[in-house]
Structure formats: C-alpha cells, structure tokens
Tab-separated table of C-alpha atoms in Angstrom:
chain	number	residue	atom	x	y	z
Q	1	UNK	CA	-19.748	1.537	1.728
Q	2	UNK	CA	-20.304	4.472	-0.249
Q	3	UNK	CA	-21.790	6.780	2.392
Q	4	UNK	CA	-18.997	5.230	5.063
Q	5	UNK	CA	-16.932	7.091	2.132
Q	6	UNK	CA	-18.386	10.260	1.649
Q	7	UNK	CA	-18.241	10.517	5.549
Q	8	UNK	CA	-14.888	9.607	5.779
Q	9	UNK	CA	-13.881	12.229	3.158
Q	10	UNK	CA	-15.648	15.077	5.182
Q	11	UNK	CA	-13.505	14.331	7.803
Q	12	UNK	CA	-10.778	14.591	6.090
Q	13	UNK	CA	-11.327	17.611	4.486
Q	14	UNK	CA	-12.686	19.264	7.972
Q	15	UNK	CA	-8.974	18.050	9.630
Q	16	UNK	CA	-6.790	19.877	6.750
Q	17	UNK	CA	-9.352	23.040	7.136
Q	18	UNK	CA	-9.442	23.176	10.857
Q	19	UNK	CA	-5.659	22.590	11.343
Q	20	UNK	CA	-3.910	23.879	8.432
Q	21	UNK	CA	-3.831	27.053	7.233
Q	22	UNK	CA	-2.931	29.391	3.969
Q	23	UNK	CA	-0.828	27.602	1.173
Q	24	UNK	CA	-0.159	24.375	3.104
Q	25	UNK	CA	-3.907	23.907	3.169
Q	26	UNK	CA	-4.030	24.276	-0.477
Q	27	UNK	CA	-1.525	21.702	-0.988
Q	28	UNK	CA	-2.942	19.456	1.140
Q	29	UNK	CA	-6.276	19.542	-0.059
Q	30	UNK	CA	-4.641	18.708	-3.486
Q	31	UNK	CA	-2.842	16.225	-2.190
Q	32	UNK	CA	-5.580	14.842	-1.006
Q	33	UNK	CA	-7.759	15.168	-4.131
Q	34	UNK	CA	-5.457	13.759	-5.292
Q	35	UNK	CA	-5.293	10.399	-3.733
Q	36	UNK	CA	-9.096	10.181	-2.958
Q	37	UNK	CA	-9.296	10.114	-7.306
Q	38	UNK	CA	-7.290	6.695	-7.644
Q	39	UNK	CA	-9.448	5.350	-5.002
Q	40	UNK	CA	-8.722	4.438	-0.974
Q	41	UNK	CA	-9.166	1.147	1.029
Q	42	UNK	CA	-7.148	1.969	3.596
Q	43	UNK	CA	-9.493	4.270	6.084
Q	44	UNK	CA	-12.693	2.622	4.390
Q	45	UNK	CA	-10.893	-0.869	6.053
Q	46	UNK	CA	-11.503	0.820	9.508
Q	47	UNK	CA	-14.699	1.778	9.282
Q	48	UNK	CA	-15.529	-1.865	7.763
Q	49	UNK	CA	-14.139	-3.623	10.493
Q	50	UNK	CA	-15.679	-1.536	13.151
Q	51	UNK	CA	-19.158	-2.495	11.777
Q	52	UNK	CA	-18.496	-5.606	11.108
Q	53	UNK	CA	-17.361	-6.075	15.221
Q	54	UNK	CA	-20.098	-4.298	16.222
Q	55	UNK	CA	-18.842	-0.896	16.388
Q	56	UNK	CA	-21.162	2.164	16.648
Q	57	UNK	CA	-21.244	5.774	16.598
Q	58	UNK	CA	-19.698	8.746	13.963
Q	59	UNK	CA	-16.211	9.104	15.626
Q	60	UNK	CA	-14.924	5.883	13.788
Q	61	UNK	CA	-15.094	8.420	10.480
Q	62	UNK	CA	-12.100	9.665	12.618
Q	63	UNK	CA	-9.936	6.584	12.636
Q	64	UNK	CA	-10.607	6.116	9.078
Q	65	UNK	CA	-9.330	9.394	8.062
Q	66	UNK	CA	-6.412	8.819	10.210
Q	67	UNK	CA	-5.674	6.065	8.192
Q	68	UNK	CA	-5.808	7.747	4.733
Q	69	UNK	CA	-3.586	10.975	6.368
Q	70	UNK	CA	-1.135	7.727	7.236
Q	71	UNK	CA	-1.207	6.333	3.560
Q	72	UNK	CA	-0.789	9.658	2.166
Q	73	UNK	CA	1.973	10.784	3.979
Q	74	UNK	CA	3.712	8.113	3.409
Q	75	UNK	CA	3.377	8.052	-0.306
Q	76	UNK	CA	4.563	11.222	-0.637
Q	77	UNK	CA	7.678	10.157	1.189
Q	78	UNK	CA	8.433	6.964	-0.908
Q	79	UNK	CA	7.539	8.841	-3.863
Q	80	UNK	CA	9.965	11.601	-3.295
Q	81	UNK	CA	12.543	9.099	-1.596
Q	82	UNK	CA	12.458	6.768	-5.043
Q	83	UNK	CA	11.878	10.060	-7.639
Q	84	UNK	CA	9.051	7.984	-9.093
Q	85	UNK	CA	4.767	9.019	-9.903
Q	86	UNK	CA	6.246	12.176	-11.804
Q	87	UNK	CA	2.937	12.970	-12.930
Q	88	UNK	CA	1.789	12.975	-8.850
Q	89	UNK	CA	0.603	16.944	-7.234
Q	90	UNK	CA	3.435	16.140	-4.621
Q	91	UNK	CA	5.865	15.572	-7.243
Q	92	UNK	CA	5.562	18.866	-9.079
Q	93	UNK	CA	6.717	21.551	-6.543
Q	94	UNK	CA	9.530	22.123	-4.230
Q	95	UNK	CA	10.496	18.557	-2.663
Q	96	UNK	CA	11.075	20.227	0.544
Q	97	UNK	CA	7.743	21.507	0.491
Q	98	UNK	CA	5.834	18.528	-0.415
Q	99	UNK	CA	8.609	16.837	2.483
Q	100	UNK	CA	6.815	19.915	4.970
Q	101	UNK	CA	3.566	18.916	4.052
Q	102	UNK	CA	3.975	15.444	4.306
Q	103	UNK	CA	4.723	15.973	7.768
Q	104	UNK	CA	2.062	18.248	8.502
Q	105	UNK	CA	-0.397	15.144	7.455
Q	106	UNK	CA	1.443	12.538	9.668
Q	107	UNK	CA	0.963	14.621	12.555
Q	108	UNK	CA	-2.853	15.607	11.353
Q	109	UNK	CA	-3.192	11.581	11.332
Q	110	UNK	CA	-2.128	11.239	15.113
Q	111	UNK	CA	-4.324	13.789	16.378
Q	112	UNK	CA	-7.345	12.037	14.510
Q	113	UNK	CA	-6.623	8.654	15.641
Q	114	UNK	CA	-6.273	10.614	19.447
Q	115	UNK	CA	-9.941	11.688	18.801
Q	116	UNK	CA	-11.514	8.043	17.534
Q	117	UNK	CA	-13.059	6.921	20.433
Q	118	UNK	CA	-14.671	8.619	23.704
Q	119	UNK	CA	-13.015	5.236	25.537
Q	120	UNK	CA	-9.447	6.233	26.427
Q	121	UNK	CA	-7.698	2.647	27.052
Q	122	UNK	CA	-9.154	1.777	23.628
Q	123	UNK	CA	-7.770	4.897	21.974
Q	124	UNK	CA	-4.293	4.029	23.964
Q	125	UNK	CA	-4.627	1.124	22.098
Q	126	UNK	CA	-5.071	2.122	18.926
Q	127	UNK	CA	-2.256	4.690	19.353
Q	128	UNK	CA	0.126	2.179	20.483
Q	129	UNK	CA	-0.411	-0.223	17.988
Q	130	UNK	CA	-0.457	2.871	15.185
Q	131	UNK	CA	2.862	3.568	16.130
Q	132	UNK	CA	4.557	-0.162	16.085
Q	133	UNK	CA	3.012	-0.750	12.404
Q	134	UNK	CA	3.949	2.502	10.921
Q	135	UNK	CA	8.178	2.133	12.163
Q	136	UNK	CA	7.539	-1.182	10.270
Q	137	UNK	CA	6.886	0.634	7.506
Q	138	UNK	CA	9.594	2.531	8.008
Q	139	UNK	CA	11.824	-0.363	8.657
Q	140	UNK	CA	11.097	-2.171	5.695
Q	141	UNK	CA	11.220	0.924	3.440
Q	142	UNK	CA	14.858	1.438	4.120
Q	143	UNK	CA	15.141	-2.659	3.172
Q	144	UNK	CA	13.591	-1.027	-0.354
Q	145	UNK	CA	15.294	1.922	-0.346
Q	146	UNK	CA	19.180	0.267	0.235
Q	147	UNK	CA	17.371	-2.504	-2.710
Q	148	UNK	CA	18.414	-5.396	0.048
Q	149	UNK	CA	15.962	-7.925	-1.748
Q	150	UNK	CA	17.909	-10.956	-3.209
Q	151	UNK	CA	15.355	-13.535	-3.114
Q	152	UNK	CA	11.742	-14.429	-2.277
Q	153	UNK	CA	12.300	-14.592	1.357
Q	154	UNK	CA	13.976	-11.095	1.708
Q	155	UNK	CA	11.321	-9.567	-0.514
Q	156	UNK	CA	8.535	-10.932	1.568
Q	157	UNK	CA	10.720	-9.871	4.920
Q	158	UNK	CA	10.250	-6.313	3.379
Q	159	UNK	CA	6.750	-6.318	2.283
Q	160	UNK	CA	5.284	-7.557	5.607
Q	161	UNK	CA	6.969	-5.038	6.913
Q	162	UNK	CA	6.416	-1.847	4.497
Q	163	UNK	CA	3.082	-2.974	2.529
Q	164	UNK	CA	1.451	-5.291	5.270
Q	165	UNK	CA	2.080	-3.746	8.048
Q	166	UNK	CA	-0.059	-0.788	7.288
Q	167	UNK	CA	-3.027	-2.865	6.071
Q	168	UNK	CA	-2.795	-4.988	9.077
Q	169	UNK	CA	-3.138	-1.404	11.191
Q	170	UNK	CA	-5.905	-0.169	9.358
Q	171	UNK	CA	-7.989	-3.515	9.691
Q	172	UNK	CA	-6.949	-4.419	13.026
Q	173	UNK	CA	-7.444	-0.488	14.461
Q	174	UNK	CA	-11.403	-0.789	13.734
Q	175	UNK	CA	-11.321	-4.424	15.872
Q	176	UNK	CA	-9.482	-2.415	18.730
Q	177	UNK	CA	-11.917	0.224	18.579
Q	178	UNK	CA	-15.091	-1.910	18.385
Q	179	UNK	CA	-14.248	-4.436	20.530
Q	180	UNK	CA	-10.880	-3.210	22.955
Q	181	UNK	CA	-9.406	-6.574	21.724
Q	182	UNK	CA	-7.166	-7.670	19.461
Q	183	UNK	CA	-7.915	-10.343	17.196
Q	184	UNK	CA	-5.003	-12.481	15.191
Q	185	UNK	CA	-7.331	-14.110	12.464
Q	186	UNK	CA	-7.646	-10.397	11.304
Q	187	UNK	CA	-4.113	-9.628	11.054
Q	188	UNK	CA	-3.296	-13.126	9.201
Q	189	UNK	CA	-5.652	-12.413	6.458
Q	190	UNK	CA	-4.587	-8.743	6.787
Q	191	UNK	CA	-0.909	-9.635	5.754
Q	192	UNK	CA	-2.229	-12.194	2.963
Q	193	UNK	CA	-4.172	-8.640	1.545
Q	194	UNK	CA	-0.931	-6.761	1.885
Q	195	UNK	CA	1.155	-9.475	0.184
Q	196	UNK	CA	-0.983	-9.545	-2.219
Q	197	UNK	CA	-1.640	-6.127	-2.739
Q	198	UNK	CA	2.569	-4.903	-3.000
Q	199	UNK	CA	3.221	-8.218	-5.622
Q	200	UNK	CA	0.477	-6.872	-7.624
Q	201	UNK	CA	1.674	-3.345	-7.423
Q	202	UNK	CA	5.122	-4.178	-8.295
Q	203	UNK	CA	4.439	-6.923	-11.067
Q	204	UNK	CA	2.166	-3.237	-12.621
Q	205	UNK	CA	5.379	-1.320	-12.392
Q	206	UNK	CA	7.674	-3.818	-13.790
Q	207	UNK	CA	5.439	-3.822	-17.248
Q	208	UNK	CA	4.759	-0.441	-17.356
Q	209	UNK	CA	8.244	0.636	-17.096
Q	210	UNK	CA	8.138	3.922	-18.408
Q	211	UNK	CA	5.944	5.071	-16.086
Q	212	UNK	CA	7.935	3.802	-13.091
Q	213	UNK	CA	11.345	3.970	-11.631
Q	214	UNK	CA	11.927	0.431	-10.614
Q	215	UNK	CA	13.616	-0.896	-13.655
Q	216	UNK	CA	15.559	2.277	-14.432
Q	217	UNK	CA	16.823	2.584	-10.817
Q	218	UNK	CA	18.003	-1.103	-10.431
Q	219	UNK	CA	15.252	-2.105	-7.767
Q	220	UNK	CA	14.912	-6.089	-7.225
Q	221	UNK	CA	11.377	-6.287	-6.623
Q	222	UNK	CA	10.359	-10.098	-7.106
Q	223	UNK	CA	8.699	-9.867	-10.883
Q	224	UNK	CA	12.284	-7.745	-12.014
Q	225	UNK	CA	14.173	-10.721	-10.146
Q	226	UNK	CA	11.655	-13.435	-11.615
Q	227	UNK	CA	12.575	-11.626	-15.157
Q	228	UNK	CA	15.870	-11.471	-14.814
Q	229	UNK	CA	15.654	-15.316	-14.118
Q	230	UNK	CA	14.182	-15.435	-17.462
Q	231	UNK	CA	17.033	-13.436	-19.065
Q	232	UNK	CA	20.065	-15.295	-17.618
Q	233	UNK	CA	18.693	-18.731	-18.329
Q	234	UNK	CA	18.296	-17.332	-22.124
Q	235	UNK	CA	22.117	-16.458	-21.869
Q	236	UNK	CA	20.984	-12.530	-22.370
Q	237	UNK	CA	22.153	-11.111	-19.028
Q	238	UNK	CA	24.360	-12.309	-16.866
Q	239	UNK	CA	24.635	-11.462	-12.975
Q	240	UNK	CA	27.913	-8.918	-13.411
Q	241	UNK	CA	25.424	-6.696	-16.166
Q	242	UNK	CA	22.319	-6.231	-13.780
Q	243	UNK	CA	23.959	-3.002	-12.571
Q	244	UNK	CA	23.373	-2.086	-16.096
Q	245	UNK	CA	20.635	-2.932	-16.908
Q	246	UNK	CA	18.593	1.003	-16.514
Q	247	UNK	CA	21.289	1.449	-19.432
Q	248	UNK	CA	20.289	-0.984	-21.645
Q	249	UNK	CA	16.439	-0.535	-21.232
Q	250	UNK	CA	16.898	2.715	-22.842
Q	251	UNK	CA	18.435	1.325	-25.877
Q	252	UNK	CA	17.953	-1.173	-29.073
Q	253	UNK	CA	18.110	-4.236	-29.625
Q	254	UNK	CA	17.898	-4.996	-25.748
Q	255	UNK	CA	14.794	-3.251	-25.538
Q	256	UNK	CA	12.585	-5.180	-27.445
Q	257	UNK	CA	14.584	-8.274	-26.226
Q	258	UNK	CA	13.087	-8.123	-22.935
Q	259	UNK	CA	9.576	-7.316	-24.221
Q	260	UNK	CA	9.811	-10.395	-26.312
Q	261	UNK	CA	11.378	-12.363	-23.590
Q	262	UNK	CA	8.935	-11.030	-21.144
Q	263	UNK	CA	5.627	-11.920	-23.556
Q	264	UNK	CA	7.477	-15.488	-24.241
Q	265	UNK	CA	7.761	-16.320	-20.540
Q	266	UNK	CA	6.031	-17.827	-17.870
Q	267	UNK	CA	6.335	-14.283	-15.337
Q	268	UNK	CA	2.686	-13.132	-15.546
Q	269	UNK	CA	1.560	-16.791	-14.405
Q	270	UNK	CA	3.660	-17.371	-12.171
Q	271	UNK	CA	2.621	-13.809	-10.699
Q	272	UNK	CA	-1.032	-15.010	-11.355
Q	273	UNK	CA	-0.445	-18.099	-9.544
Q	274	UNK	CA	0.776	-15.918	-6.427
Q	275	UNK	CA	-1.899	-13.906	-6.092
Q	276	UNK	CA	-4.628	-16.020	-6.372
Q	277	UNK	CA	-2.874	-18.154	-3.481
Q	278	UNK	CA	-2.803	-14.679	-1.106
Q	279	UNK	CA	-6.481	-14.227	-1.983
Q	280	UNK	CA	-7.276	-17.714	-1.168
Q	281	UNK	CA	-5.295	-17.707	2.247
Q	282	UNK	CA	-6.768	-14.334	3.080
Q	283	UNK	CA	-10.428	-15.761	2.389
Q	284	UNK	CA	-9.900	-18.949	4.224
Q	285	UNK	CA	-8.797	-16.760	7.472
Q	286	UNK	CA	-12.080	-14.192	6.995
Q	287	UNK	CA	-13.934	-17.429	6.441
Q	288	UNK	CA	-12.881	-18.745	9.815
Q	289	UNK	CA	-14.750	-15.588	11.406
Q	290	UNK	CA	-17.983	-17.410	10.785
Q	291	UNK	CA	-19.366	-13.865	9.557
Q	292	UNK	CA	-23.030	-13.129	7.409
Q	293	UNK	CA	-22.511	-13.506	3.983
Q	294	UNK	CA	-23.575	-9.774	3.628
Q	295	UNK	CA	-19.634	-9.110	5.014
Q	296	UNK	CA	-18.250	-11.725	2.811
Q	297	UNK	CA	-19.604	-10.088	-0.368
Q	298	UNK	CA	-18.374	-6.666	0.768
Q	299	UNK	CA	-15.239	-7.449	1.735
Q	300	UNK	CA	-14.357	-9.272	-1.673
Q	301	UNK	CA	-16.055	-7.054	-3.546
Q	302	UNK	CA	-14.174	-3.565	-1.968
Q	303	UNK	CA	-11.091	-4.808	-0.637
Q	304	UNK	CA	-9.994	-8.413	-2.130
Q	305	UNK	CA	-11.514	-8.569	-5.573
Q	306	UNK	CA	-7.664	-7.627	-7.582
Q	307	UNK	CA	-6.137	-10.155	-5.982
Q	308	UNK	CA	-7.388	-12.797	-7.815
C-alpha cells in the first residue's frame, strides 16, 4: 500500500497545483500537509477496493484523492463549526478563509471523482452515490452540531450518518469503479469500520479533554453520556447540572473528581467491549467475501487494526 500512497499523494498535490492558484494554493497545500502527516485511510480505501475487485489502470489514484479532498474539506468545516483542533493549519488564520478554501477542495474533489474512470455510467455512478453519502454527512453533522444525542440509539442514528457514511463511500466507490456494481457486504462492514472508528475517536476526546472541545462545549457523545452515568449514580451530578458541567471541569475539587471517578469506573471497558464487537462484525462481513488471505492481512493491518 505504500506506493498506492505515494501515488495517491501526487495526485493530490498535481489537483491543488493545476487548479488553484497564488495564496489559496499555499493554504491548501498546507492543509493538505497537513492531514497527509496524521495519516489517511480514506482515499487509500478506494484504491484497496478497486484492486481487490479487480480494478486496473492509474486513474483510480483519481478517486482516491477525491476521497481525501472529501475528508479534508470536511474537517475543516467541523473543526471550524465546533472551534476545536486549535493547534490545526486551518484553525490559525481567518475562519472565512480557511471556510473559502474548504470550498475550493470540495469542489477540487468533484472534478477528480468526474475524471476516475474512462467508463462514463460507472463514473455517473460514483458521482451519484458521492453525493447521497456526503448530505449524510451533512445531515448527521447538524444532529452533532444542535448536540441531539440522548442515548445510544440517537448517537448511532448520527454516526452512520456523519462518520459511516463517508467510509461506506470511499470503500464502496472503488467496487463501483472496478466492477459497475454495487455490493452490500461492503457497505455492512463499511458502517461496522465507521462505528467503530467515531466511538474510538470520541472515547480519545473525552480523556484528553484539554485538547478537545467536547466536554467544555456540553457535547453528549456516548463515552461523556456513559460518564455522566457514572457520575449521577455516585450522587456527584445530577441531570439539572450537566449544562454546567464545562464550568466545573475548569475548577477544583470537581476536577479531579471526575478523573478519579473516570479511572474507578468501568467506561474504558465498556468502550473496549464496543469496539472489539464493530471489529468483529466488520471481519465476519469481509470474511463472507471469500477473499485471499493476502487481502485479509492488508485490510486489518491498514484499515481495521485500532478497532480492536
């Protein structure tokens, strides 16, 4: 996968070079740097499925850099839209600029996509089903952003459609554009990945608080609510003080109550216990696919191996 990678990022860099121009090339090469430094499944998912139907030729390095121009774009957005990843290129200028060039790579990601394939009812395909997943992210980002989440159910109605929709669109867009079908077993353990792959992300912001706004903005993702489970049943918070709670966070002796509370509970397994159950349900769908073991281990080893 590495050289899939380095081809992948060649695209991307040609797109922003070709298409953009002066300082909103700069920034979006940074941008860019940027992500490409904490690492990227998302494009490297296209170009894995692709092969792994069958697919041949250079122009899926296309489709996977459409992909990571869809992921980044989009991160800029919910970072902006929640004031969180301060120490993010994006986040350090003008918001409307980094807004502008946000917009600039959504667009750059459509006209990729548009190039991926020299077979146009494949590449109307693709297009079409581009468009359905990302509104679902969109959809399920405003469930986020207006913190809707109450329970397990609502919080998993907003990560299949924010989180798992856009895995399910990068794995499912190489199938399309190997094979001009669509295949189901794909997006089932697609949505497992990006179930798994949000509750691990969000159970990493909870504990790291001070490095993320979830806790000090009042979000309910489900480790805060599973923690604030935790505090009520120890008679520390009740229900009427959640609103409050970015207030006491910042302040002794709740502080270091919830740290001890947090260390003394049973949160991080039952989070444990979670994710390994995605990453079994996601492996028992690839499994179905009857595939050689040589796209078993990569698969795990790139794209599943944190979830368990």
């Amino acid at each position: 996968m590495e050289i899939e990678l380095v081809r992948m990022k060649e695209e991307l860099y040609a797109l922003i070079d070709d298409f953009f121009t002066d300082s909103i090339r700069l920034y979006a090469r940074r941008f860019l740097d940027d992500k490409l430094e904490e690492g990227t499944h998302f494009g490297l998912l296209t170009i894995f499925h692709y092969r792994m139907f069958g697919g041949e030729g250079e122009l899926i390095y296309k489709a996977g850099a459409a992909m990571e121009l869809f992921m980044l774009s989009y991160d800029i957005f919910d970072d902006v839209q929640d004031q969180d990843a301060s120490h993010k290129s994006w986040m350090q200028i003008p918001q409307p600029l980094a807004i502008n060039v946000a917009i600039g790579l959504l667009n750059l990601g459509h006209y990729a996509l548009q190039s991926s394939s020299t077979d146009l009812e494949r590449v109307r395909l693709v297009a079409n089903l581009a468009h359905r997943h990302l509104l679902a992210a969109v959809n399920g980002q405003t469930i986020d952003l207006m913190n809707s989440v109450v329970d397990m159910e609502s919080y998993m109605n907003m990560i299949e459609q924010k989180s798992a929709s856009m895995l399910i669109m990068a794995c499912t867009t190489g199938v399309l554009l190997a094979t001009g079908e669509y295949n189901t077993t794909v997006e089932t353990y697609a949505r497992e990945m990006g179930f798994g792959a949000q509750l691990f992300n969000d159970y990493r912001n909870m504990i790291r608080w001070e490095h993320s706004s979830d806790i000090a903005s009042g979000r309910r993702t489900l480790p805060i609510l599973i923690l604030l489970d935790e505090l009520h049943k120890a008679e520390y918070l009740s229900e009427a003080q959640f609103n409050k709670l970015p207030e006491y966070i910042s302040s002794e002796p709740f502080r270091s109550e919830i740290i001890r509370l947090f260390e003394n509970a049973d949160v991080e397994m039952y989070i444990d216990v979670l994710l390994r159950t995605h990453y079994f349900q996601c492996m028992e769908h690839f499994d179905s696919l009857s595939l050689p073991d040589s796209s078993r281990t990569l698969f795990i080893n790139y794209f599943v191996n944190g979830l368990k």
